[in-house]
Every structure is written in structure tokens, then in C-alpha cells.
Amino acid sequence: MARGTQYLLLILTMTWTVQGHAQPSRAFCVFDVAGASGYVYNTLKTYRREMLQVGENLQMKPYTDEDRARGDFEAGRCDLVAVTDMGARHYNRFTGSISAIGAVPRYEDLKVLLQILASPRVGDKMDGNGYQILGVAPMGAAYLFVNDRSIDTVEDLRGKRITVFEGHYDAWHMVEYVGAIPVPAKISNFAGIFNSGQADISYVPAAAYEVLEMAKGMGVKGGIVRFPVGQVTIQLVARQGAFDAAFVQKSRKAMSRLYNESMRLVRQYEDAVPQSRWVDVPQKAKLEYQEMLREVRIDLDGNETEIGRLAAQVYDDDMMTILRKVRCYTNPGGKECSSPDRE
């Protein structure tokens, strides 16, 4: 065979090989309030690289509006979408219940929970209603941003105006339960509501202090109450069957492995908040908060108010039981672990 012919066959073989292994791209829509410069978007770049190694080429597209990201996903313009747990509640009650008020008080609890969610044993709970959750990663604990540092007990919340995210019925119920006033808000406008003085309190991760300039709403008297009222997570959602079962499990494992990287960034934002802005509450007040939040969750069972009924539909019973078991695993001396009315 002539040298030229051999060379031509080699080129054709290489071309066929490359084309045979070409990875068609999938649209990966990512919500991050800071867009492509945000820590969620950049953390998920690590996930994208790992998924590329297992055969999925995910083309990331940033969104600063979660509703728009969800809209594009539901319209078929995204094969995979990254949304907060609040956004995920539209697709899966099980993982949507992670943000239940006060249900995951410590990062240690969240780490244990994410390991559970990566296990095939709960895979059936991550699927349903035509959608699948392909993994969960931390965004940081939600703290109370207040415009008055003297607000550090449950009783101090009475009469205060607190932003409540659209569809966060359990938070709305909690606000009314303590005698405070709910102020409807969205992820796109809650910071403006707080910063303009239309609300006294807002609950978000510490990153909002820098990213959304929430020091403006605090004024000279405000601060951040160092007591987590919940955990905010980022969750990946796909249509059921859009990815094969092997990839789905690899995706869930990969997301759980993002815990350390995600927490490094979360801690950076928390550490960047000036110490003078943190409000440390007495241990007695912490116990009051914990018990109040537990009572709020339990009160939803059988609550006949409109908000109570809506909130009760948010929580998944299996997840609430898992969360209680996780809390009692990391804190076995907790009052709820021996309480007859435990979740």
C-alpha cells in the first residue's frame, strides 16, 4: 500500500474515532444570584468537569433569576437545572423539605444528610412526578438579618416585619406563630425590601451580606443573629429518564462530594462578615429558638388555617423523620430525641 494511501486511511480512522466518541452537549441552566461570578456557579464547574469524565458534556448557562431558570427548564430549553431547595419544592417534596424551618441546625447534620441522599437506598424518593433530583450541595445556613441588634429572643420577634419567600408557607406559618408580620418577597427582591426598610428582618445565608450589600438594611444598629433557622441548598433537577440510571447515581455522588469545597466558600463569606455585625444569642435563647421551631413544624400537622394546610403539604414525612434521626445522631442529648411528640 502506498505511503499516501496509508496516511489517508490513518486520518479517516482518527476522524471516525473522534466523531464516534464525540459528546453531544446538554444544556445545564444554573441559578446563582450573582450569575457566572457567584460561588454556586463556580462550585458547579467542578461538578461539570467530573461529569465530562463520565461521558456527559454539560454546557453551563448562568441565571440571576430563579423563576426564569425554572421557566426555561420547564419549556425544554434546559436538560438540567440547578435551583435552590425552594425552587426544587416544585419538583420534589422529599428534597424540598431539607429547608424545613430549623430542621437542619448544624453543618454537621447537613453533611450526614448529604451522604444519605447520595445513597441508592433513598433513590426512589429522589424520583417522581416526572422529575429526578440529581444531587444536593450546600449554599450555607440561613441566618436572621435584623435592623436592630436587640432582637435576639423569640419574644423579640413579636410585631416585627419579616420577609417570607413566595411559596415558603412553613416560614409564613412560623412568622405568624411568633406574632410577627410576614412581608411577601422573592429571591429577586427580598434584599431590596430589607435594605429599603420595608422589613425589619430577613433570613438568608451570610453571603448576602457582601453579595447583596445587606449592610444597607441593617443600618448602624443591625446585625446577623448567629443562629441558623434553616439550611439553603442547591439542587439539580432533570426530567425523569433524561439521563440514564448510571449517570444519575454518579451525579448524586459527585454532588455529595462537593460538600467540602462548598463549605470552604460558605465559611469564607461567613468569616468576611465583620465580627461586630454578628449577634451572639445566650444559650437559653438558642434553646428557646430550637424548641419554638420544632413546635412550629409539629403545629403544621392538623393545622386548619389556610397557610397551615398549604405548609403541611410542603413537608415530606419520610424526610422529616430522617432529619430528626440525623439531629439525634449528631446531638443524642437533644430534648426531641426522647419527646413523645417527636417528628
Short mmCIF file of C-alpha atoms in Angstrom, two decimals, residues 74 82 88 90 213:
data_model
loop_
_atom_site.label_atom_id
_atom_site.label_comp_id
_atom_site.label_asym_id
_atom_site.label_seq_id
_atom_site.Cartn_x
_atom_site.Cartn_y
_atom_site.Cartn_z
CA GLU A 74 -39.95 23.55 32.02
CA ALA A 82 -29.68 23.99 39.36
CA ALA A 88 -36.83 22.27 43.99
CA HIS A 90 -41.92 22.48 42.72
CA GLU A 213 -24.99 44.57 50.24
#
